[in-house]
Short mmCIF file of C-alpha atoms in Angstrom, two decimals:
data_model
loop_
_atom_site.label_atom_id
_atom_site.label_comp_id
_atom_site.label_asym_id
_atom_site.label_seq_id
_atom_site.Cartn_x
_atom_site.Cartn_y
_atom_site.Cartn_z
CA MET P 1 -52.69 -18.72 -29.54
CA PRO P 2 -56.45 -18.84 -30.00
CA VAL P 3 -58.30 -20.57 -27.22
CA ILE P 4 -61.51 -22.15 -28.33
CA ASN P 5 -64.28 -23.19 -26.03
CA VAL P 6 -66.00 -26.13 -27.66
CA GLU P 7 -69.38 -24.88 -26.46
CA GLU P 8 -68.94 -21.70 -28.45
CA LEU P 9 -68.32 -23.49 -31.74
CA THR P 10 -71.28 -23.58 -34.07
CA ASP P 11 -72.33 -26.83 -35.66
CA LEU P 12 -71.00 -25.50 -38.94
CA ASP P 13 -67.56 -24.89 -37.42
CA LYS P 14 -67.49 -28.37 -35.97
CA ALA P 15 -68.51 -29.89 -39.30
CA LYS P 16 -65.75 -27.97 -41.09
CA MET P 17 -63.15 -29.06 -38.55
CA GLU P 18 -64.23 -32.65 -39.00
CA VAL P 19 -64.00 -32.56 -42.80
CA THR P 20 -60.54 -30.95 -42.77
CA GLN P 21 -59.34 -33.52 -40.25
CA LEU P 22 -60.75 -36.48 -42.20
CA LYS P 23 -59.07 -35.28 -45.39
CA THR P 24 -55.68 -35.36 -43.63
CA GLU P 25 -56.31 -38.77 -42.13
CA VAL P 26 -57.33 -40.49 -45.35
CA LYS P 27 -53.83 -39.80 -46.68
CA LEU P 28 -51.97 -41.57 -43.83
CA GLU P 29 -49.58 -44.41 -44.56
CA ARG P 30 -50.70 -47.61 -42.91
CA ALA P 31 -49.09 -50.95 -42.16
CA LYS P 32 -50.73 -54.36 -42.33
CA VAL P 33 -52.47 -55.46 -39.15
CA SER P 34 -50.73 -58.86 -39.19
CA LYS P 35 -47.33 -57.18 -39.18
CA CYS P 36 -48.29 -54.78 -36.39
CA CYS P 37 -49.72 -57.57 -34.26
CA GLU P 38 -46.57 -59.65 -34.71
CA GLU P 39 -44.54 -56.70 -33.50
CA ILE P 40 -46.75 -56.17 -30.46
CA SER P 41 -46.48 -59.86 -29.72
CA GLU P 42 -42.68 -59.86 -29.99
CA TYR P 43 -42.38 -56.78 -27.84
CA ILE P 44 -44.43 -58.38 -25.09
CA GLN P 45 -42.55 -61.70 -25.28
CA SER P 46 -39.21 -59.96 -24.94
CA GLY P 47 -40.33 -58.04 -21.87
CA ALA P 48 -42.52 -60.66 -20.17
CA ASP P 49 -39.70 -62.16 -18.13
CA GLU P 50 -38.93 -58.87 -16.44
CA ASP P 51 -42.58 -58.05 -15.83
CA PRO P 52 -43.13 -58.58 -12.09
CA LEU P 53 -46.90 -58.65 -12.38
CA VAL P 54 -46.78 -61.34 -15.06
CA LYS P 55 -44.07 -63.60 -13.64
CA GLY P 56 -44.68 -62.84 -10.00
CA ILE P 57 -41.99 -61.97 -7.48
CA PRO P 58 -41.00 -63.96 -4.40
CA GLU P 59 -42.56 -62.63 -1.20
CA GLU P 60 -39.20 -61.62 0.30
CA LYS P 61 -38.40 -59.40 -2.65
CA ASN P 62 -41.84 -57.83 -2.84
CA PRO P 63 -41.66 -54.30 -1.38
CA PHE P 64 -45.37 -54.46 -0.73
CA LYS P 65 -45.37 -57.75 1.09
CA GLU P 66 -47.61 -58.07 4.12
CA LYS P 67 -46.39 -56.22 7.15
CA GLY P 68 -46.03 -58.43 10.15
CA GLY P 69 -43.70 -59.85 12.72
CA CYS P 70 -41.39 -57.71 14.81
CA VAL P 71 -40.26 -54.28 13.76
CA ILE P 72 -37.05 -53.00 15.27
CA CYS P 73 -36.98 -49.23 15.18
CA MET N 1 -71.55 -12.95 -69.28
CA LEU N 2 -74.86 -13.36 -67.62
CA MET N 3 -75.19 -12.15 -64.06
CA VAL N 4 -77.72 -14.00 -62.03
CA GLU N 5 -78.59 -13.45 -58.44
CA MET N 6 -79.65 -16.36 -56.27
CA CYS N 7 -80.90 -15.25 -52.92
CA HIS N 8 -78.09 -13.06 -51.64
CA VAL N 9 -75.33 -14.67 -53.68
CA THR N 10 -74.26 -13.13 -56.94
CA PHE N 11 -72.20 -15.04 -59.42
CA ALA N 12 -71.33 -15.31 -63.08
CA SER N 13 -72.70 -18.07 -65.22
CA THR N 14 -70.83 -20.40 -67.51
CA SER N 15 -71.94 -23.14 -69.75
CA GLU N 16 -69.81 -26.01 -68.41
CA HIS N 17 -71.25 -29.45 -67.77
CA HIS N 18 -71.53 -30.50 -64.20
CA GLN N 19 -73.28 -32.94 -61.96
CA LEU N 20 -76.66 -32.25 -60.52
CA CYS N 21 -76.55 -31.54 -56.87
CA ARG N 22 -79.01 -32.93 -54.40
CA LEU N 23 -79.28 -29.66 -52.63
CA GLU N 24 -82.41 -27.65 -52.60
CA TYR N 25 -82.06 -24.05 -53.41
CA ARG N 26 -84.16 -20.98 -53.64
CA SER N 27 -84.46 -19.40 -56.99
CA ARG N 28 -85.30 -15.82 -56.71
CA LEU N 29 -84.05 -14.78 -60.06
CA ILE N 30 -82.95 -11.35 -61.03
CA ILE N 31 -81.66 -11.19 -64.50
CA LYS N 32 -79.33 -8.34 -65.18
CA SER N 33 -78.77 -8.79 -68.82
CA THR N 34 -80.80 -8.73 -71.96
CA PHE N 35 -79.92 -12.28 -72.90
CA ILE N 36 -81.77 -14.98 -71.05
CA ASP N 37 -81.10 -18.65 -71.43
CA ILE N 38 -83.23 -20.48 -68.89
CA SER N 39 -81.46 -23.83 -69.12
CA VAL N 40 -78.07 -22.22 -68.53
CA ILE N 41 -79.41 -20.33 -65.56
CA ARG N 42 -80.83 -23.47 -63.94
CA LEU N 43 -77.62 -25.39 -64.43
CA CYS N 44 -75.67 -22.53 -62.98
CA PHE N 45 -77.71 -22.45 -59.78
CA VAL N 46 -76.92 -26.07 -59.31
CA LYS N 47 -73.24 -25.68 -60.10
CA MET N 48 -72.77 -22.77 -57.78
CA ALA N 49 -74.60 -24.57 -55.02
CA CYS N 50 -72.44 -27.62 -55.50
CA GLN N 51 -69.18 -25.73 -55.43
CA GLY N 52 -70.15 -24.61 -52.00
CA LEU N 53 -69.21 -20.96 -51.93
CA ALA N 54 -68.32 -20.00 -48.41
CA LYS N 55 -71.73 -18.57 -47.80
CA GLY N 56 -73.47 -21.44 -49.53
CA GLU N 57 -71.75 -24.23 -47.56
CA THR N 58 -74.25 -25.78 -45.25
CA ILE N 59 -74.18 -28.35 -42.52
CA HIS N 60 -75.71 -30.80 -44.96
CA THR N 61 -72.94 -30.58 -47.55
CA LEU N 62 -70.26 -30.84 -44.91
CA LYS N 63 -71.94 -33.76 -43.20
CA ALA N 64 -72.31 -35.54 -46.52
CA GLU N 65 -68.64 -34.95 -47.28
CA SER N 66 -67.75 -36.14 -43.82
CA GLU N 67 -69.63 -39.38 -44.35
CA THR N 68 -67.95 -39.97 -47.71
CA LEU N 69 -64.52 -39.38 -46.19
CA LYS N 70 -65.29 -41.65 -43.25
CA GLY N 71 -66.31 -44.34 -45.72
CA LYS N 72 -63.06 -43.88 -47.62
CA LEU N 73 -61.08 -44.03 -44.37
CA GLU N 74 -62.76 -47.29 -43.41
CA GLU N 75 -62.00 -48.72 -46.84
CA GLU N 76 -58.33 -47.83 -46.58
CA ARG N 77 -58.10 -49.30 -43.11
CA ALA N 78 -59.99 -52.44 -44.08
CA LYS N 79 -57.57 -53.17 -46.92
CA LEU N 80 -54.85 -53.88 -44.38
CA HIS N 81 -57.04 -55.70 -41.89
CA ASP N 82 -55.91 -59.22 -42.63
CA VAL N 83 -55.93 -60.73 -39.16
CA GLU N 84 -57.05 -60.24 -35.54
CA LEU N 85 -54.56 -59.84 -32.70
CA HIS N 86 -55.85 -62.85 -30.79
CA GLN N 87 -55.31 -65.01 -33.88
CA VAL N 88 -51.66 -63.97 -33.99
CA ALA N 89 -51.52 -64.74 -30.27
CA GLU N 90 -52.87 -68.28 -30.57
CA LYS N 91 -49.42 -69.81 -30.64
CA ILE N 92 -48.39 -67.99 -27.46
CA GLU N 93 -48.52 -69.73 -24.11
CA ALA N 94 -51.47 -68.82 -21.94
CA LEU N 95 -50.80 -67.03 -18.69
CA GLY N 96 -50.85 -68.94 -15.44
CA GLN N 97 -53.18 -68.42 -12.51
CA PHE N 98 -53.09 -64.97 -11.06
CA VAL N 99 -52.90 -64.30 -7.39
CA MET N 100 -53.10 -60.63 -6.83
CA LYS N 101 -54.32 -59.17 -3.61
CA THR N 102 -54.58 -55.92 -1.77
CA ARG N 103 -51.30 -55.31 0.02
CA ARG N 104 -52.00 -51.83 1.36
CA THR N 105 -55.11 -49.77 1.88
CA LEU N 106 -54.61 -46.01 2.02
CA LYS N 107 -57.31 -44.37 4.11
CA GLY N 108 -57.57 -40.69 4.76
CA HIS N 109 -59.63 -39.03 2.08
CA GLY N 110 -62.97 -37.75 3.26
CA ASN N 111 -64.69 -38.37 -0.03
CA LYS N 112 -64.35 -40.08 -3.42
CA VAL N 113 -60.82 -40.58 -4.73
CA LEU N 114 -60.80 -39.29 -8.29
CA CYS N 115 -57.21 -39.55 -9.45
CA MET N 116 -53.77 -40.74 -8.46
CA ASP N 117 -50.23 -40.83 -9.80
CA TRP N 118 -46.99 -42.58 -8.84
CA CYS N 119 -43.75 -40.80 -8.15
CA ARG N 120 -40.75 -42.03 -10.15
CA ASP N 121 -39.25 -43.28 -6.88
CA LYS N 122 -41.80 -46.13 -7.08
CA ARG N 123 -43.02 -45.64 -3.56
CA ARG N 124 -44.71 -42.29 -3.29
CA ILE N 125 -48.19 -41.62 -4.53
CA VAL N 126 -50.25 -38.48 -4.94
CA SER N 127 -54.04 -38.74 -4.86
CA SER N 128 -56.86 -36.22 -5.19
CA SER N 129 -60.44 -36.32 -4.05
CA GLN N 130 -63.91 -34.82 -4.30
CA ASP N 131 -63.33 -33.37 -0.84
CA GLY N 132 -60.80 -30.94 -2.28
CA LYS N 133 -57.78 -32.60 -0.69
CA VAL N 134 -54.61 -33.69 -2.41
CA ILE N 135 -52.52 -36.15 -0.36
CA VAL N 136 -49.00 -37.48 -0.90
CA TRP N 137 -48.51 -40.96 0.58
CA ASP N 138 -45.61 -43.31 1.15
CA ALA N 139 -47.12 -46.49 -0.29
CA TYR N 140 -44.71 -48.80 1.56
CA THR N 141 -45.67 -47.52 5.01
CA THR N 142 -49.08 -45.97 4.18
CA ASN N 143 -47.98 -42.77 5.93
CA LYS N 144 -49.29 -39.46 4.68
CA GLU N 145 -46.39 -37.18 3.88
CA HIS N 146 -48.17 -34.05 2.66
CA ALA N 147 -51.70 -32.79 2.40
CA VAL N 148 -53.02 -29.78 0.54
CA THR N 149 -56.54 -28.40 0.59
CA MET N 150 -57.60 -27.01 -2.77
CA PRO N 151 -59.99 -24.06 -3.00
CA CYS N 152 -62.42 -26.20 -4.98
CA THR N 153 -64.07 -29.59 -4.65
CA TRP N 154 -63.82 -32.38 -7.27
CA VAL N 155 -60.10 -32.34 -7.82
CA MET N 156 -60.27 -34.59 -10.87
CA ALA N 157 -56.66 -34.51 -11.89
CA CYS N 158 -53.34 -34.85 -10.15
CA ALA N 159 -49.83 -35.68 -11.29
CA TYR N 160 -46.39 -36.13 -9.78
CA ALA N 161 -43.51 -34.14 -11.26
CA PRO N 162 -40.67 -36.24 -12.75
CA SER N 163 -38.25 -34.88 -10.13
CA GLY N 164 -40.57 -35.90 -7.31
CA CYS N 165 -40.35 -32.37 -5.97
CA ALA N 166 -43.78 -31.10 -6.94
CA VAL N 167 -47.34 -32.17 -7.69
CA ALA N 168 -49.89 -30.66 -10.05
CA CYS N 169 -53.65 -30.78 -9.56
CA GLY N 170 -56.91 -29.22 -10.61
CA GLY N 171 -60.58 -29.83 -11.23
CA LEU N 172 -63.69 -27.69 -10.92
CA ASP N 173 -61.56 -24.59 -10.49
CA ASN N 174 -60.78 -24.88 -14.26
CA LYS N 175 -57.10 -24.52 -13.43
CA CYS N 176 -54.04 -26.65 -13.03
CA SER N 177 -51.85 -25.58 -10.11
CA VAL N 178 -48.38 -26.78 -9.16
CA TYR N 179 -47.35 -27.22 -5.52
CA PRO N 180 -43.65 -27.63 -4.79
CA LEU N 181 -43.25 -30.30 -2.10
CA SER N 182 -41.32 -29.13 0.87
CA LEU N 183 -39.20 -31.35 3.09
CA ASP N 184 -40.43 -29.30 6.02
CA LYS N 185 -43.67 -30.97 7.07
CA ASN N 186 -44.82 -27.86 8.85
CA GLU N 187 -44.60 -25.65 5.84
CA ASN N 188 -47.88 -24.56 4.37
CA LEU N 189 -47.78 -25.93 0.83
CA ALA N 190 -50.69 -23.80 -0.28
CA ALA N 191 -48.56 -20.68 0.16
CA LYS N 192 -46.16 -21.71 -2.60
CA LYS N 193 -48.88 -22.68 -5.04
CA LYS N 194 -48.39 -21.69 -8.66
CA SER N 195 -51.36 -21.39 -11.01
CA VAL N 196 -50.26 -22.68 -14.38
CA ALA N 197 -53.15 -23.60 -16.65
CA MET N 198 -56.42 -21.80 -17.24
CA HIS N 199 -59.26 -23.46 -19.07
CA THR N 200 -62.83 -22.36 -19.55
CA ASN N 201 -64.23 -25.54 -18.04
CA TYR N 202 -63.14 -28.22 -15.57
CA LEU N 203 -59.69 -29.76 -15.68
CA SER N 204 -60.06 -33.48 -16.37
CA SER N 205 -56.44 -34.60 -16.57
CA CYS N 206 -52.91 -33.28 -16.29
CA SER N 207 -49.43 -34.64 -16.84
CA PHE N 208 -45.91 -33.27 -16.66
CA THR N 209 -43.88 -33.82 -19.81
CA ASN N 210 -40.37 -35.20 -19.43
CA SER N 211 -39.38 -32.42 -17.08
CA ASP N 212 -40.89 -30.34 -14.31
CA MET N 213 -41.01 -27.41 -16.73
CA GLN N 214 -44.04 -28.22 -18.86
CA ILE N 215 -47.52 -29.52 -18.18
CA LEU N 216 -50.08 -30.97 -20.54
CA THR N 217 -53.73 -30.54 -19.58
CA SER N 218 -57.12 -31.68 -20.87
CA SER N 219 -60.41 -30.05 -20.08
CA GLY N 220 -64.19 -30.11 -20.22
CA ASP N 221 -63.86 -27.18 -22.62
CA GLY N 222 -62.93 -29.68 -25.34
CA THR N 223 -59.27 -28.75 -25.65
CA CYS N 224 -55.88 -29.93 -24.49
CA ALA N 225 -53.07 -27.51 -23.85
CA LEU N 226 -49.34 -27.41 -23.17
CA TRP N 227 -48.12 -24.89 -20.59
CA ASP N 228 -44.81 -23.56 -19.31
CA VAL N 229 -44.84 -24.07 -15.55
CA GLU N 230 -42.56 -21.19 -14.63
CA SER N 231 -44.36 -18.45 -16.55
CA GLY N 232 -47.83 -19.99 -16.87
CA GLN N 233 -47.66 -19.28 -20.58
CA LEU N 234 -49.74 -21.29 -23.03
CA LEU N 235 -47.27 -22.95 -25.42
CA GLN N 236 -49.63 -24.91 -27.65
CA SER N 237 -53.29 -25.71 -27.75
CA PHE N 238 -54.95 -28.73 -29.31
CA HIS N 239 -58.37 -28.47 -30.91
CA GLY N 240 -60.27 -31.31 -32.49
CA HIS N 241 -62.55 -32.86 -29.92
CA SER N 242 -66.17 -31.81 -30.21
CA ALA N 243 -66.97 -32.43 -26.55
CA ASP N 244 -65.28 -32.70 -23.13
CA VAL N 245 -61.82 -34.27 -23.16
CA LEU N 246 -61.62 -36.70 -20.24
CA SER N 247 -58.15 -38.15 -20.38
CA LEU N 248 -54.72 -37.77 -21.90
CA ASN N 249 -51.48 -39.73 -21.91
CA LEU N 250 -48.00 -38.86 -23.17
CA ALA N 251 -46.15 -41.25 -25.45
CA PRO N 252 -43.20 -43.04 -23.83
CA SER N 253 -40.21 -40.75 -24.31
CA GLU N 254 -38.48 -42.98 -26.85
CA THR N 255 -41.24 -42.54 -29.37
CA GLY N 256 -41.19 -38.81 -29.64
CA ASN N 257 -43.43 -35.90 -28.97
CA THR N 258 -46.95 -37.16 -29.22
CA PHE N 259 -49.82 -37.76 -26.84
CA VAL N 260 -53.24 -39.35 -27.03
CA SER N 261 -56.51 -37.92 -25.68
CA GLY N 262 -60.00 -39.38 -25.25
CA GLY N 263 -63.32 -37.67 -24.73
CA CYS N 264 -67.07 -37.54 -24.57
CA ASP N 265 -67.23 -37.37 -28.36
CA LYS N 266 -66.23 -41.10 -28.33
CA LYS N 267 -63.00 -40.21 -30.12
CA ALA N 268 -59.41 -40.95 -29.26
CA ASN N 269 -57.06 -38.48 -30.93
CA VAL N 270 -53.29 -38.65 -31.32
CA TRP N 271 -51.54 -35.28 -31.37
CA ASP N 272 -48.17 -33.90 -32.40
CA MET N 273 -47.06 -31.77 -29.45
CA ARG N 274 -44.92 -29.40 -31.46
CA SER N 275 -47.32 -28.52 -34.26
CA GLY N 276 -50.60 -28.93 -32.40
CA GLN N 277 -51.81 -31.15 -35.24
CA ASN N 278 -54.23 -33.98 -34.73
CA VAL N 279 -52.36 -36.73 -36.57
CA GLN N 280 -54.69 -39.69 -36.12
CA SER N 281 -58.21 -40.17 -34.85
CA PHE N 282 -60.17 -43.27 -33.83
CA GLU N 283 -63.89 -43.50 -33.34
CA THR N 284 -65.05 -47.03 -32.61
CA HIS N 285 -66.26 -46.72 -29.05
CA GLU N 286 -69.98 -46.42 -28.50
CA SER N 287 -69.79 -44.04 -25.60
CA ASP N 288 -67.50 -41.64 -23.72
CA ILE N 289 -63.84 -42.60 -23.53
CA ASN N 290 -62.85 -42.21 -19.88
CA SER N 291 -59.22 -43.25 -20.05
CA VAL N 292 -56.41 -43.55 -22.59
CA LYS N 293 -53.00 -45.14 -22.02
CA TYR N 294 -50.07 -45.76 -24.33
CA TYR N 295 -48.78 -49.27 -24.74
CA PRO N 296 -45.18 -49.48 -23.39
CA SER N 297 -43.55 -49.50 -26.84
CA GLY N 298 -45.49 -46.43 -27.93
CA ASP N 299 -46.86 -48.14 -31.06
CA ALA N 300 -50.35 -48.60 -29.67
CA PHE N 301 -52.68 -47.36 -26.98
CA ALA N 302 -55.61 -48.69 -24.95
CA THR N 303 -58.86 -46.99 -24.02
CA GLY N 304 -61.53 -47.57 -21.38
CA SER N 305 -65.06 -46.42 -22.05
CA ASP N 306 -68.58 -46.06 -20.69
CA ASP N 307 -69.62 -48.64 -23.30
CA ALA N 308 -68.13 -51.26 -20.91
CA THR N 309 -65.28 -52.18 -23.25
CA CYS N 310 -61.58 -51.50 -23.41
CA ARG N 311 -59.93 -51.43 -26.81
CA LEU N 312 -56.44 -51.53 -28.23
CA TYR N 313 -55.55 -49.32 -31.21
CA ASP N 314 -52.39 -49.81 -33.23
CA LEU N 315 -50.92 -46.56 -34.53
CA ARG N 316 -49.11 -47.99 -37.53
CA ALA N 317 -52.08 -50.04 -38.71
CA ASP N 318 -54.24 -47.02 -37.90
CA ARG N 319 -57.09 -49.10 -36.50
CA GLU N 320 -58.55 -50.91 -33.53
CA VAL N 321 -56.87 -54.31 -33.20
CA ALA N 322 -58.44 -55.77 -30.08
CA ILE N 323 -61.51 -55.34 -27.92
CA TYR N 324 -61.66 -56.44 -24.28
CA SER N 325 -65.21 -57.11 -23.27
CA LYS N 326 -67.55 -59.70 -21.83
CA GLU N 327 -71.32 -59.93 -21.90
CA SER N 328 -71.29 -59.99 -18.12
CA ILE N 329 -69.49 -56.66 -17.95
CA ILE N 330 -72.06 -53.95 -18.39
CA PHE N 331 -70.59 -51.08 -16.41
CA GLY N 332 -68.23 -48.51 -17.83
CA ALA N 333 -64.47 -48.81 -17.57
CA SER N 334 -63.12 -45.70 -15.90
CA SER N 335 -59.38 -46.24 -16.04
CA VAL N 336 -56.82 -48.47 -17.77
CA ASP N 337 -53.10 -49.17 -17.48
CA PHE N 338 -50.59 -51.72 -18.83
CA SER N 339 -48.18 -53.90 -16.91
CA LEU N 340 -44.47 -53.31 -17.59
CA SER N 341 -44.18 -55.57 -20.64
CA GLY N 342 -47.62 -54.75 -21.97
CA ARG N 343 -48.89 -58.30 -21.55
CA LEU N 344 -51.55 -57.33 -19.01
CA LEU N 345 -54.14 -54.58 -19.12
CA PHE N 346 -55.62 -53.51 -15.79
CA ALA N 347 -58.99 -51.83 -16.00
CA GLY N 348 -61.08 -50.31 -13.22
CA TYR N 349 -64.84 -50.38 -13.63
CA ASN N 350 -67.93 -48.66 -12.29
CA ASP N 351 -69.17 -52.00 -10.92
CA TYR N 352 -66.47 -51.75 -8.21
CA THR N 353 -64.17 -54.36 -9.79
CA ILE N 354 -60.83 -54.40 -11.52
CA ASN N 355 -60.51 -56.73 -14.49
CA VAL N 356 -57.12 -57.95 -15.63
CA TRP N 357 -56.95 -58.72 -19.37
CA ASP N 358 -54.46 -60.71 -21.41
CA VAL N 359 -53.64 -58.05 -24.01
CA LEU N 360 -52.66 -60.57 -26.70
CA LYS N 361 -55.34 -63.20 -26.32
CA GLY N 362 -58.14 -60.83 -25.45
CA THR N 363 -59.26 -62.92 -22.50
CA ARG N 364 -59.80 -61.90 -18.90
CA VAL N 365 -57.26 -63.50 -16.59
CA ALA N 366 -58.46 -62.20 -13.24
CA ILE N 367 -61.17 -60.15 -11.60
CA LEU N 368 -60.25 -58.30 -8.43
CA PHE N 369 -62.78 -57.46 -5.74
CA GLY N 370 -62.22 -55.24 -2.76
CA HIS N 371 -63.41 -51.75 -3.44
CA GLU N 372 -66.82 -50.83 -2.11
CA ASN N 373 -67.68 -48.32 -4.77
CA ARG N 374 -66.66 -47.35 -8.33
CA VAL N 375 -63.01 -47.69 -9.20
CA SER N 376 -62.03 -44.31 -10.61
CA THR N 377 -58.33 -44.68 -11.31
CA VAL N 378 -55.79 -47.46 -11.87
CA ARG N 379 -52.02 -47.00 -12.29
CA VAL N 380 -49.15 -49.45 -12.42
CA SER N 381 -46.04 -48.45 -10.47
CA PRO N 382 -43.02 -47.23 -12.48
CA ASP N 383 -41.08 -50.47 -11.98
CA GLY N 384 -44.15 -52.67 -12.54
CA THR N 385 -44.06 -54.37 -9.15
CA ALA N 386 -47.55 -53.30 -8.12
CA PHE N 387 -50.50 -51.24 -9.17
CA CYS N 388 -52.64 -48.79 -7.27
CA SER N 389 -56.38 -48.25 -7.57
CA GLY N 390 -58.43 -45.34 -6.28
CA SER N 391 -62.15 -45.51 -5.65
CA TRP N 392 -65.32 -43.65 -4.77
CA ASP N 393 -65.18 -45.62 -1.51
CA ASN N 394 -62.62 -42.97 -0.40
CA THR N 395 -59.68 -45.37 -0.34
CA LEU N 396 -56.72 -46.36 -2.46
CA ARG N 397 -55.46 -49.92 -2.65
CA ILE N 398 -52.05 -51.24 -3.62
CA TRP N 399 -52.21 -54.65 -5.34
CA ALA N 400 -49.34 -57.01 -6.00
#
């Protein structure tokens, strides 16, 4: 597989790569932003209850709770 | 047929109509036939120049075409831009007060911490530093379990293998090496080192795929590459960035074989791992993109950049849908990660702070102080109970 070092590419090569890439991208199928945002929103809502950093966890259950008190080895 | 030579290009003339090109051209005319029609000759020069024969294509034509295509792309994207994410989020309850503090401080590196990764067991961490050391820690106890000294300084990338039995790292040595972790603490890990990836410039980021068998790397040489760990063979390479690639992130396994990369060319590119194709590209940041991270569902990703903003891009809408910034934040964001549900975005900045953003509403919900130098890396633990930050102050902190 060819390995390209970006420093070795001429400006012309880079320009060609960019044009080819843009031509592919213009043809992509896109969805409406409102629909996508609704989906992101729903995804987050459904998972928020199980998200410890959002809901918080009680100190006893927190594996990273402060160390302290007696330790019996 | 009239043969006309323009500079070093020879072509046949026709009498078709065509548009006048804005290009300048030289007209050293050598007429090789007895019949001369000046108007036809002039038109031909222009036509041939416009068609852009391989030799005639110049930077100018390509750049002009590029601009036209970019304009078209923006148009297409704008057609579907009917709302902002925070507007959709207005009806959602705001988050409560956040109390997050440092629960553990991991000290031991002799110089700046550049990268870290969690083990899937949710308690072990691997970190790498400018001092050339790679350390594996037990985050619950803060004990160091393993330490490796790399033959180079600035170990910018490190990653834990899915099995938990190995770590990968690399940096200024332009390589990515895998070290199997031994249960025997006395064993010299460096002896079992396997060199996997070879780039022509520094290694900026590395990640195992879903198994210990393959590694994805990104480099200052502008490429990303997929390697077989066992044989060191290059399986696929990814070209498209026009400058250093600084970060990469694999899509969550449910969404298939893609990954996103971000670089100094201000672009974030999404790639198909099998074909090597760049499937989508986003260029709205105003400076280097230091960090890219997929949103938990795989339908979007976030970026952190030197332009002091973090942004969210939706892959199906094919555009940026949110920007996380404040006038008071003027230092670059070096690293970003999502909480388990995707509601929170943690971002480490060069002003020594970590900002916590409400992904939906676009507002900042907390600012965490503690580090005494730039925050270089931020990662949420696999079960979402805590996150770890690494800094140029030589320490790592666990926050919960």
